[in-house]
Coordinates of C-alpha atoms in Angstrom, one line a residue:
X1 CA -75.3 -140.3 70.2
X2 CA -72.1 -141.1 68.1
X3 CA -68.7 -141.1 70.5
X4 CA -66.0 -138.1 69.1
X5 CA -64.2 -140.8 67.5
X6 CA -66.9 -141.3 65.2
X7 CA -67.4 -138.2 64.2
X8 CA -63.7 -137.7 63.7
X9 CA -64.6 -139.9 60.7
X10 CA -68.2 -139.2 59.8
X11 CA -67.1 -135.5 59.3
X12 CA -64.1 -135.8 56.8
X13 CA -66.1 -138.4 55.2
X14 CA -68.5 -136.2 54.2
X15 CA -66.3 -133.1 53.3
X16 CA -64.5 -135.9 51.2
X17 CA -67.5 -136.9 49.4
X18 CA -68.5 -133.3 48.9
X19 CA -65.2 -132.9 47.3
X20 CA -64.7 -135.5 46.0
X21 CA -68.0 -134.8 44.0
X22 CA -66.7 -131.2 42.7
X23 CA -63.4 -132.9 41.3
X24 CA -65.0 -135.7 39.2
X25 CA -68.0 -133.8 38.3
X26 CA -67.4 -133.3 34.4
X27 CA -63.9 -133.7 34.7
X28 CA -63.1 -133.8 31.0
X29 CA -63.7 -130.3 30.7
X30 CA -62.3 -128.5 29.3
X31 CA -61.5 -130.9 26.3
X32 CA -58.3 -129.9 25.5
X33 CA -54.5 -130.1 26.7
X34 CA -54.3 -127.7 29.7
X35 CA -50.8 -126.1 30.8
X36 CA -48.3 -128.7 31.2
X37 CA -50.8 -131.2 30.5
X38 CA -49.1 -130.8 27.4
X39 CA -46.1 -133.2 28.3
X40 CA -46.9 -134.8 31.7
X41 CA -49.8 -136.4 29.8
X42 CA -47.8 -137.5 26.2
X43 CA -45.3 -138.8 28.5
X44 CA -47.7 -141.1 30.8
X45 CA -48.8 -142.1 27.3
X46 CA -45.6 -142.8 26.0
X47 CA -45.3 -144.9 29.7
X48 CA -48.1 -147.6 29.0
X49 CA -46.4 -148.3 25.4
X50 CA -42.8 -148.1 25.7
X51 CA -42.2 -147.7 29.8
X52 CA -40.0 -144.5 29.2
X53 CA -40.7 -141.6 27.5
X54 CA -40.6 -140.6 23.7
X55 CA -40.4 -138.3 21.3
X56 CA -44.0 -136.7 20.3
X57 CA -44.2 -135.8 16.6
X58 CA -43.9 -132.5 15.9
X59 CA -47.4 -131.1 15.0
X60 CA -47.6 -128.5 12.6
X61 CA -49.0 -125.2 13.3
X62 CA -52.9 -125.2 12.7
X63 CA -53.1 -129.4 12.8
X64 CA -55.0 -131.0 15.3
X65 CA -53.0 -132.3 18.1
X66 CA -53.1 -136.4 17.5
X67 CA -52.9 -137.0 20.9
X68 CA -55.9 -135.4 21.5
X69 CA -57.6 -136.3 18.1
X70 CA -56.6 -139.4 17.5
X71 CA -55.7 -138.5 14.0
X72 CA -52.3 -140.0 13.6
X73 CA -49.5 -141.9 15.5
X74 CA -48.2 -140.3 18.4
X75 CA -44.5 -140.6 19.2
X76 CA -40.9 -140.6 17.3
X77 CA -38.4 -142.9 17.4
X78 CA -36.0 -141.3 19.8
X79 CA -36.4 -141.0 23.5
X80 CA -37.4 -137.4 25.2
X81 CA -35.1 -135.6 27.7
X82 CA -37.7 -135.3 30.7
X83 CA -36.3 -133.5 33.8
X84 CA -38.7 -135.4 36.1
X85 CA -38.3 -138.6 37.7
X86 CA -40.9 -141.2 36.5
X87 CA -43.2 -141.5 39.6
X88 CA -46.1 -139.0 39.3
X89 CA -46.2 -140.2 35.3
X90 CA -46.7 -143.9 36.1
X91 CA -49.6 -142.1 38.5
X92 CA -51.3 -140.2 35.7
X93 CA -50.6 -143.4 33.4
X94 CA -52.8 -145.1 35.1
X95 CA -55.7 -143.4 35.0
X96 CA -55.1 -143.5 30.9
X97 CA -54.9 -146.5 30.9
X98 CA -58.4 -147.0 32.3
X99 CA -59.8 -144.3 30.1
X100 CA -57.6 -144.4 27.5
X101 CA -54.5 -141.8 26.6
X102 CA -56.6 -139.5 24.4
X103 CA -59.4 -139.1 27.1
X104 CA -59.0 -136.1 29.4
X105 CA -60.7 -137.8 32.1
X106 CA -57.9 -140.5 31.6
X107 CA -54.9 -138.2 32.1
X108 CA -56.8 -136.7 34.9
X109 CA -58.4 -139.3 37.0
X110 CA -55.5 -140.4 39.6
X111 CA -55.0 -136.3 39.8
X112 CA -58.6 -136.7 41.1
X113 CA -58.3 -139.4 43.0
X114 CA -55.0 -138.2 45.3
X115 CA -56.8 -134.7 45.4
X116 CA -59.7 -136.1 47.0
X117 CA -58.1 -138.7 49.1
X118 CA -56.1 -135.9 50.7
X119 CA -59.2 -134.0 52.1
X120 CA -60.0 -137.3 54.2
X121 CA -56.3 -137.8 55.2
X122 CA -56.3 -134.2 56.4
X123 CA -59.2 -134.4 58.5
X124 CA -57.6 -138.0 60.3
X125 CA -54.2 -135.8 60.5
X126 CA -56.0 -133.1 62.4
X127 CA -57.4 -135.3 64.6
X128 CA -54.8 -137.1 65.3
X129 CA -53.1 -133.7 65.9
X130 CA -56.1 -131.3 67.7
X131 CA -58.1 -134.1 69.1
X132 CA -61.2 -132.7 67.8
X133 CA -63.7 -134.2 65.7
X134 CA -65.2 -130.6 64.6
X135 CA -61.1 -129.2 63.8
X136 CA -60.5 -132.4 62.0
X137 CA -64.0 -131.6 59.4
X138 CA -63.3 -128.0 59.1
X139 CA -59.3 -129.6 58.4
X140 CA -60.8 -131.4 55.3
X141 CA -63.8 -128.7 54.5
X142 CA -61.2 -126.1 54.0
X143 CA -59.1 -128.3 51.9
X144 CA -62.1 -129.3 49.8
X145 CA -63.0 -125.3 48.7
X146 CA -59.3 -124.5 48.3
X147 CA -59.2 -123.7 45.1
X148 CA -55.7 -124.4 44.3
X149 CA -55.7 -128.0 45.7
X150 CA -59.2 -127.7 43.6
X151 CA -57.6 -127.0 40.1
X152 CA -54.2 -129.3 40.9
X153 CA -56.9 -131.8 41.3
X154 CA -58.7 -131.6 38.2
X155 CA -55.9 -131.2 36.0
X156 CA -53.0 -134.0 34.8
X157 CA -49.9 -132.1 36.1
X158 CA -47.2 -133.7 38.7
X159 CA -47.4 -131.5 41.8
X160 CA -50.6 -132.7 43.2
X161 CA -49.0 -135.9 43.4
X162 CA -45.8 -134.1 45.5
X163 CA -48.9 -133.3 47.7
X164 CA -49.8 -136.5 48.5
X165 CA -47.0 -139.0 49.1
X166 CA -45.7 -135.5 51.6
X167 CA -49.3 -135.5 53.2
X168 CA -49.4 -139.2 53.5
X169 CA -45.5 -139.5 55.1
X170 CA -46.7 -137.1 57.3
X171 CA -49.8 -138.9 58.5
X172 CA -47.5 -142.2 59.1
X173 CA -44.8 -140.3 60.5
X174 CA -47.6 -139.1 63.6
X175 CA -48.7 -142.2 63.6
X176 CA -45.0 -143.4 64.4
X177 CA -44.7 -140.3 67.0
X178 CA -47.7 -141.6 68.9
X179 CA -46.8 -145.3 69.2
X180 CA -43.4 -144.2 70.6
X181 CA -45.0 -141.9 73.3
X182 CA -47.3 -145.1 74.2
X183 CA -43.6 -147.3 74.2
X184 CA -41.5 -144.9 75.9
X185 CA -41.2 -145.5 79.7
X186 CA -40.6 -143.8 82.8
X187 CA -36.5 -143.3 83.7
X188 CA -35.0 -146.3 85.0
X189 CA -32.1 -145.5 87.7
X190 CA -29.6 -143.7 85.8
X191 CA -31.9 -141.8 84.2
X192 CA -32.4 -143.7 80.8
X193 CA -35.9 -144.5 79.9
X194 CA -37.0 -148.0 77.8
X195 CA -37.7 -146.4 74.2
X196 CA -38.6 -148.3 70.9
X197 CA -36.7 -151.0 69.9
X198 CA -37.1 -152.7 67.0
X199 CA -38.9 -151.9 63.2
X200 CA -40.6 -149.1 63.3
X201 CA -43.4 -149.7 60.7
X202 CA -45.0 -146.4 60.4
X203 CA -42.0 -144.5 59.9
X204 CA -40.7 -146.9 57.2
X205 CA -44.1 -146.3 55.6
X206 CA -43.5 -142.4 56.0
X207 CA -39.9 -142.9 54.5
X208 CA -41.7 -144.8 51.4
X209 CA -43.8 -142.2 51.2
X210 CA -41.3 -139.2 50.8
X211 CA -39.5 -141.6 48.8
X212 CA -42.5 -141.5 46.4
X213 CA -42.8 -137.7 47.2
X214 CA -39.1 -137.3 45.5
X215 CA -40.3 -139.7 43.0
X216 CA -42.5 -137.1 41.4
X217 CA -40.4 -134.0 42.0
X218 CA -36.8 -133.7 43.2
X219 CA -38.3 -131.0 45.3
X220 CA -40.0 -133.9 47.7
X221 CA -36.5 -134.4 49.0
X222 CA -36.8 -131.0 50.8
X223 CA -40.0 -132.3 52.0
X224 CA -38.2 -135.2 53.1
X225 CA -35.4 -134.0 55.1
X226 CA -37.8 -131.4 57.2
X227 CA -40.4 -134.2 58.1
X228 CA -38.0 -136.5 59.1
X229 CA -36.0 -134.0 61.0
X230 CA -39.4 -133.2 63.0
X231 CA -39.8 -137.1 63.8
X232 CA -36.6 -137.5 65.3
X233 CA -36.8 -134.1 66.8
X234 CA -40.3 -135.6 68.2
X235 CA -38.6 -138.5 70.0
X236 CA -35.9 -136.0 71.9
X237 CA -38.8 -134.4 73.1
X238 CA -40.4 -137.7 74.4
X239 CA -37.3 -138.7 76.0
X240 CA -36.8 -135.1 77.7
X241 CA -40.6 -135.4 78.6
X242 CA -40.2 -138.5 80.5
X243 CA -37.4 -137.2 82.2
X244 CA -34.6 -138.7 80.9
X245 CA -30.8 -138.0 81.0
X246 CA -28.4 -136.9 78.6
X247 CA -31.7 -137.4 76.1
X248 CA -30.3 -135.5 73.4
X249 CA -27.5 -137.9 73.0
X250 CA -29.0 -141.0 73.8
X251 CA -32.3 -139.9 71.6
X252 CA -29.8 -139.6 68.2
X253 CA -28.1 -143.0 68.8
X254 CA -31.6 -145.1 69.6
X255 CA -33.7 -143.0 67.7
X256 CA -31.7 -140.4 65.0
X257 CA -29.3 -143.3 63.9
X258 CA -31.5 -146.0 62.6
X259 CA -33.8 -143.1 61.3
X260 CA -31.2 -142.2 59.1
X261 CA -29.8 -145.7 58.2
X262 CA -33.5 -146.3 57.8
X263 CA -34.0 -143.4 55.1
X264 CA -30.2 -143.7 53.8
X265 CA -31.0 -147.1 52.8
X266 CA -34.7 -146.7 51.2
X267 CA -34.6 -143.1 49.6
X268 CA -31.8 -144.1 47.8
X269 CA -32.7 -147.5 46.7
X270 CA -36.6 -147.0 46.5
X271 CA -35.8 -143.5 44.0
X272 CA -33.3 -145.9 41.2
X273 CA -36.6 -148.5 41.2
X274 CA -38.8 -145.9 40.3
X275 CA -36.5 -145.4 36.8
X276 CA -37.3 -149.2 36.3
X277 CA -39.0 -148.8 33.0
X278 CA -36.1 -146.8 31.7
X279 CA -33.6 -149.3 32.6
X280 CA -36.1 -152.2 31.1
X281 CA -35.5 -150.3 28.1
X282 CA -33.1 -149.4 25.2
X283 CA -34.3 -146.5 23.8
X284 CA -35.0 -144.3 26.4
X285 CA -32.6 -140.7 26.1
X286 CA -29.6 -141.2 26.5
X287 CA -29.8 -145.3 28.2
X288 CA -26.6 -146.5 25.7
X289 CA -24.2 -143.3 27.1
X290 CA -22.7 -145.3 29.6
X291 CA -21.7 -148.4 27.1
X292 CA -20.6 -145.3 24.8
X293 CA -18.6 -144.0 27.5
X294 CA -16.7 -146.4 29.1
X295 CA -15.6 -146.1 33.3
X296 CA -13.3 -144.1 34.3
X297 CA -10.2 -146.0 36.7
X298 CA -11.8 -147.5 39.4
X299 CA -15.4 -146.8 38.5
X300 CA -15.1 -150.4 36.6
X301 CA -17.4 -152.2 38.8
X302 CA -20.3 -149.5 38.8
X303 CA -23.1 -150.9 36.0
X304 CA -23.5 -148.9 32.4
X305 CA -27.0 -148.6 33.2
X306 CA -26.0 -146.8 36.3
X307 CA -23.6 -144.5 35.3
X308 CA -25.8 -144.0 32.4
X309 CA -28.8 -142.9 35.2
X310 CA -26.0 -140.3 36.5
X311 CA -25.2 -138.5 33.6
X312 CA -28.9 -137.9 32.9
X313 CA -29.6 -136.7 36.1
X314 CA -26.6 -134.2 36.0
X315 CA -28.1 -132.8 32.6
X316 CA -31.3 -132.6 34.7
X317 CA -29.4 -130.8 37.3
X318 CA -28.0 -128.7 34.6
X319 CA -31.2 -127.8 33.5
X320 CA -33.2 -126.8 36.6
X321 CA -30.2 -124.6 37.5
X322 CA -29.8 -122.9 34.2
X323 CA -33.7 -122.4 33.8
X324 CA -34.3 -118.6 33.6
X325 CA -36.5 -118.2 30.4
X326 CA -39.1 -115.5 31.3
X327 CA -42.6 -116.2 31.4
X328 CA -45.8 -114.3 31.8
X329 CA -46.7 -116.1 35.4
X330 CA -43.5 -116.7 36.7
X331 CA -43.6 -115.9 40.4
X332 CA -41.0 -115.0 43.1
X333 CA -42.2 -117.2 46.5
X334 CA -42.2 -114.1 48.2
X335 CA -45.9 -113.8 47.2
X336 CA -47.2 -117.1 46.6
X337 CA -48.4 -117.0 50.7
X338 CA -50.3 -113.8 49.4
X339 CA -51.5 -115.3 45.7
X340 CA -49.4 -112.3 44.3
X341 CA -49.2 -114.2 41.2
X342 CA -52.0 -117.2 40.2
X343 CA -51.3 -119.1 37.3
X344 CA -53.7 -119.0 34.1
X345 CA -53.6 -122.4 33.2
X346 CA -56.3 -121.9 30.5
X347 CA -58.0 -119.1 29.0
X348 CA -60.3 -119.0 25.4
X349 CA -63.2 -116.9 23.8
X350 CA -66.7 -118.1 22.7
X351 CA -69.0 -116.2 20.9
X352 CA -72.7 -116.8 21.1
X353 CA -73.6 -120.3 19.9
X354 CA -70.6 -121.7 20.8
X355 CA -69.8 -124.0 23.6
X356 CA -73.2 -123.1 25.5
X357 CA -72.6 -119.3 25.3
X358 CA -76.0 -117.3 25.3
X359 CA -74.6 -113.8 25.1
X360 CA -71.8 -112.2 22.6
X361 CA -68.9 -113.0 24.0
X362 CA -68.1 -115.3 27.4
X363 CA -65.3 -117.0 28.5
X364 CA -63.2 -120.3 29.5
X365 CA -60.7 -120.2 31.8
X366 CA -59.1 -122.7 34.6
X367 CA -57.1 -120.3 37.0
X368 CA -55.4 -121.8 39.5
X369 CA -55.7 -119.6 42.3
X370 CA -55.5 -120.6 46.2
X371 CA -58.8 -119.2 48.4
X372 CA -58.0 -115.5 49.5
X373 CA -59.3 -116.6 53.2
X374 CA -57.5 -119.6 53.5
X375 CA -53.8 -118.3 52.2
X376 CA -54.1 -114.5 53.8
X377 CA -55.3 -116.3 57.3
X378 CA -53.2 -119.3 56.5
X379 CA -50.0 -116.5 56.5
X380 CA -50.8 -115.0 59.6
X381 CA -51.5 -118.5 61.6
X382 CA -48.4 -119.4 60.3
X383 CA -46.9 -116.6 62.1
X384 CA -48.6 -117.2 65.3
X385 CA -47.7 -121.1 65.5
X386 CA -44.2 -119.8 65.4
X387 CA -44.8 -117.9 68.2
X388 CA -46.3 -120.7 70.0
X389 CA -43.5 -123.4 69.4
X390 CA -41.0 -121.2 70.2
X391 CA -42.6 -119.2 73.4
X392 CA -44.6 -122.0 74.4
X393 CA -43.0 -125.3 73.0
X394 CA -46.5 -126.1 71.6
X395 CA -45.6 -129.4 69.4
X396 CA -49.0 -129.1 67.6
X397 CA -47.3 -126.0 66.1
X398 CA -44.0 -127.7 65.7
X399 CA -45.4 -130.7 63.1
X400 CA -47.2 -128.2 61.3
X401 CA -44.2 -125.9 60.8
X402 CA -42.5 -128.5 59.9
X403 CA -44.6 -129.4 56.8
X404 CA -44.6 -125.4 55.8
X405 CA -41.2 -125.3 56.1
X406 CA -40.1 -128.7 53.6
X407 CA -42.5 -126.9 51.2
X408 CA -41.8 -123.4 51.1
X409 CA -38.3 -122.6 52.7
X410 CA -36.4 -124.2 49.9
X411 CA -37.8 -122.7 46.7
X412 CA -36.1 -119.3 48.7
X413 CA -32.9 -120.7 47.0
X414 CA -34.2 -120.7 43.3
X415 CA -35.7 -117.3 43.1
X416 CA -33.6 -116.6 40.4
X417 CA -34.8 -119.1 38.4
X418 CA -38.2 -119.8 36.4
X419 CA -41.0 -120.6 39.1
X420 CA -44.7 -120.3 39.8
X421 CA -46.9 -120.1 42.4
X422 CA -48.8 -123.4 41.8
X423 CA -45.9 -125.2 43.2
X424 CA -47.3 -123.9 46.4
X425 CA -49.6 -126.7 46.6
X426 CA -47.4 -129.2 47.8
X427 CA -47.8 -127.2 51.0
X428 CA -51.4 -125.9 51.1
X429 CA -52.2 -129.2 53.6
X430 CA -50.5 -127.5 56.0
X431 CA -51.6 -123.9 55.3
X432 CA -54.9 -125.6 56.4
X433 CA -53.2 -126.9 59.8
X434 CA -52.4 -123.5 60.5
X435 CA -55.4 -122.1 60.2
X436 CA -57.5 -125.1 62.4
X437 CA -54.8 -124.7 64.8
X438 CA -55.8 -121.1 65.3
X439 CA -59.4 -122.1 65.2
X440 CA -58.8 -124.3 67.9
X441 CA -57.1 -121.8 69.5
X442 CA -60.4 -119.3 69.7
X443 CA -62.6 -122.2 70.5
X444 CA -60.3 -123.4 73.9
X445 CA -60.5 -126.5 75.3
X446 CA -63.2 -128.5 75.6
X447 CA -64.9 -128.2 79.2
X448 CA -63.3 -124.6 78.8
X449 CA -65.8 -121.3 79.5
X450 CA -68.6 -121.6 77.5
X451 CA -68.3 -117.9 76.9
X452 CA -65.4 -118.2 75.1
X453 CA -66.3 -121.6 73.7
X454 CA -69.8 -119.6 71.8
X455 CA -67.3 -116.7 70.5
X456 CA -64.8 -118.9 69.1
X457 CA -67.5 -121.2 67.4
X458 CA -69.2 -118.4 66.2
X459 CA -65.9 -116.4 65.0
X460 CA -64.9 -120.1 63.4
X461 CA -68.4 -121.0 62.2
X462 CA -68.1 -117.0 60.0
X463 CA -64.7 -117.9 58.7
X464 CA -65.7 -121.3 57.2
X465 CA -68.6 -119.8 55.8
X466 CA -66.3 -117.0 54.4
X467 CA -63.9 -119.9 52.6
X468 CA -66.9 -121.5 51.3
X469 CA -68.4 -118.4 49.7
X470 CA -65.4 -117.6 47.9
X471 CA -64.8 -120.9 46.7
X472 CA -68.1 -120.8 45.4
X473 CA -67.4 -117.6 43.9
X474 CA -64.5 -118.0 41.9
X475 CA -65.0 -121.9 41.2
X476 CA -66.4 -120.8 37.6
X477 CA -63.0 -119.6 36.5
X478 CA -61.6 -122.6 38.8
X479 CA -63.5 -125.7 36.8
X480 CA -63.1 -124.0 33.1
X481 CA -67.1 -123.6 33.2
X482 CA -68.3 -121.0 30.2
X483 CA -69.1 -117.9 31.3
X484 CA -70.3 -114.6 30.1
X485 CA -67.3 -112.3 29.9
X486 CA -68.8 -109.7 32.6
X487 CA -68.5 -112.8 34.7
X488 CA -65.2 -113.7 34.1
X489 CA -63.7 -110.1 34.3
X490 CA -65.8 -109.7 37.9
X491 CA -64.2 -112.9 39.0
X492 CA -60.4 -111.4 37.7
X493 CA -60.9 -108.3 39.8
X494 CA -59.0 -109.4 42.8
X495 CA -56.5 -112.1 41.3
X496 CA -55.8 -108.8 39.2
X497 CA -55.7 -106.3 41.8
X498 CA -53.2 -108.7 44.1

């Protein structure tokens, strides 16, 4: 028989596969720009010619889209204010450049790629977290037949990619938790304990990765301070779990300080290099303001390019603050835990004839909507691991709170501004967590009462099943298939009624 640590990766790998099967399969459909596919993939386009982004021409009402065509160049002459950093472009860039820019499977692949990557590194993150080789393939089956993750995954748009790098610093960063538990001693006489001295490799690879994470979307630096918070906060605890003194101040000088002079130095740094194609350039918006404007006293020494990278990210600043056009799915986080408002990414009518349709009138939609079972139970696990890290100091609880609360918390100070609920996928990994943590919970430990250890499996086994029935349910209106329209308005009944 296979050992537990085999399993540990047997399992994900086949929920990955599985997945990884649903994303790709017919990927290209449906053949046409979908949400904000409309920019992110012009400018990932614009990326592989000029390195920064430009201008689309202006398409006339009725005209077939070029970039979709091909009918006719592509891009301007000037450069177009984006208010985005570069990173997850150069990620869907590259799949366009395998497929080619007018190829939806192009501007979708690396979408594809990170979305199914994820459901493997979930599975190794509850492992690593739960110990369990059957919580760490339920970790990566739920994330496979979420249906948010699902449609972020099959469509060209930059918050999967937030996902990601976040989900991948956080795998690196318990990685980095776990060698310094095996490094840190007993207490010496005085009560000081022999920590970790020296690089720590998986945390700079966590701090590269939420540098990555902020590369996409300024919102990763949210992501960013929480996880790194919880990996300092995770060597106090080590320190006050082997019983040393005055650990809370010697934990922030060994541990807290280089962290920070750590991230200080490479967020920074690693987030300027990510705009290297718009400094390569000279047409880019707005890369000749700082030679137009010259330094101010003082500011001499600071290059034009750089001051010139300033001002446009204080129009972006500008922008994201100022943004309060109404729209149609515009959602208040209050209810994205809840799926109180799913985004319709894409929505048209065929009539018989048409696109496969057999009966008068079906439908085409991609909805992005997360799985009812694993949001309403992933909002009441969440509340329960608060209850266990702060009645029982459960650390398990703590990392996973820790991802929620990078993803979620912040967007509380926006709600005055233009959101939606699909930017709750940058946290749906951790959703997940919560709800295998709870699983984990009814199953007890193992070697526990086998009583308890039938009810919890069977009480676990009829939730998955639950998850995957839905998924299978609504993943019609999920992966844009054509459906009759008495289909489609079945599947709307509950996105509608929530």
């Amino acid at each position: 028989p296979w050992s537990e640590p085999a399993w540990a990766w047997a399992g994900p790998l086949a929920a990955t596969a599985v997945g990884g099967l649903q994303r790709f399969w017919r990927l290209g459909t449906p053949h046409a720009l979908v949400f904000d596919e409309a920019y992110y993939a012009k400018d990932a386009a614009s990326y592989l010619r000029y390195g920064y982004e430009m201008a689309p021409r202006a398409v006339p009402p009725g005209a077939p889209d070029p970039f979709v065509s091909g009918s006719g160049p592509m891009f301007g002459s000037a450069g177009e204010f984006v208010v985005h950093p570069p990173v997850g472009k150069w990620m869907i860039a590259a799949g366009e450049a395998l497929f080619g820019p007018g190829n939806p499977v192009g501007w979708r692949f690396s979408a594809a790629v990170c979305g199914t990557l994820a459901i493997l590194m979930i599975g190794r993150i509850a492992y690593r977290l739960f110990g369990s080789a059957l919580l760490a393939t339920t970790a990566s089956l739920l994330l496979a037949c979420d249906g948010l993750e699902f449609v972020q995954s099959r469509t060209g748009v930059l918050d999967i990619f937030v996902m990601f790098w976040a989900l991948a610093a956080f795998g690196c960063l318990l990685i980095d938790r776990d060698r310094a538990r095996t490094r840190t001693t007993a207490p010496a006489e005085g009560g000081s304990v022999r920590g970790w001295h020296g690089v720590r490799g998986w945390r700079l690879a966590g701090v590269v990765g939420l540098t990555l994470c902020t590369g996409v979307k300024w919102s990763g630096l949210y992501i960013a301070a929480a996880l790194l918070t919880f990996s300092v906060a995770s060597d106090l605890a080590t320190r006050r779990a082997a019983g040393a003194t005055r650990w809370v101040t010697r934990g922030l000088v060994a541990d807290g300080l280089p962290a920070f002079v750590t991230a200080a130095v490479v967020l920074p740094v690693g987030y300027v290099a990510t705009w290297w194609g718009w400094f390569a350039g000279d047409r880019g918006w707005d890369r000749q303001w700082g030679a137009r404007h010259p330094a101010p006293p003082g500011w001499s020494w600071v290059p034009d390019a750089l001051r010139g990278l300033w001002h446009y990210h204080a129009e972006m600043w500008h922008f994201h603050l100022n943004l309060h056009t109404p729209h149609p799915y515009m959602s208040s986080p209050w209810a994205w835990p809840v799926l109180g408002r799913p985004t319709a990414y894409f929505y048209v009518n065929h009539t018989a004839g048409h696109a496969g349709c057999h009966v008068p009138v079906c439908s085409q939609a991609v909805l992005a909507l997360g799985n009812p079972a694993i949001w309403w139970g992933g909002t009441l696990a969440a509340g329960v691991l608060l209850f266990r890290w702060l009645l029982a100091r459960d650390r398990r609880a703590a990392a996973v709170l820790a991802g929620l609360a990078g993803g979620y918390l912040p967007w509380f100070l926006y709600t005055d501004r233009t959101i939606f609920e699909f930017y709750a996928v940058a946290f749906s990994p951790w959703m997940v967590l919560a709800v295998v943590h709870c699983l984990g919970l009814l199953l007890g430990p193992r070697g526990g009462p086998p009583q308890r250890r039938r009810r919890g499996a069977l009480l676990g086994g009829s939730y998955v099943f639950v998850v995957v029935m839905m998924f299978w349910f609504f993943y019609p209106v999920l992966a844009g298939r054509v459906v009759p329209h008495a289909e489609w308005a079945l599947r709307m009944w509950l996105p509608s009624w929530i």
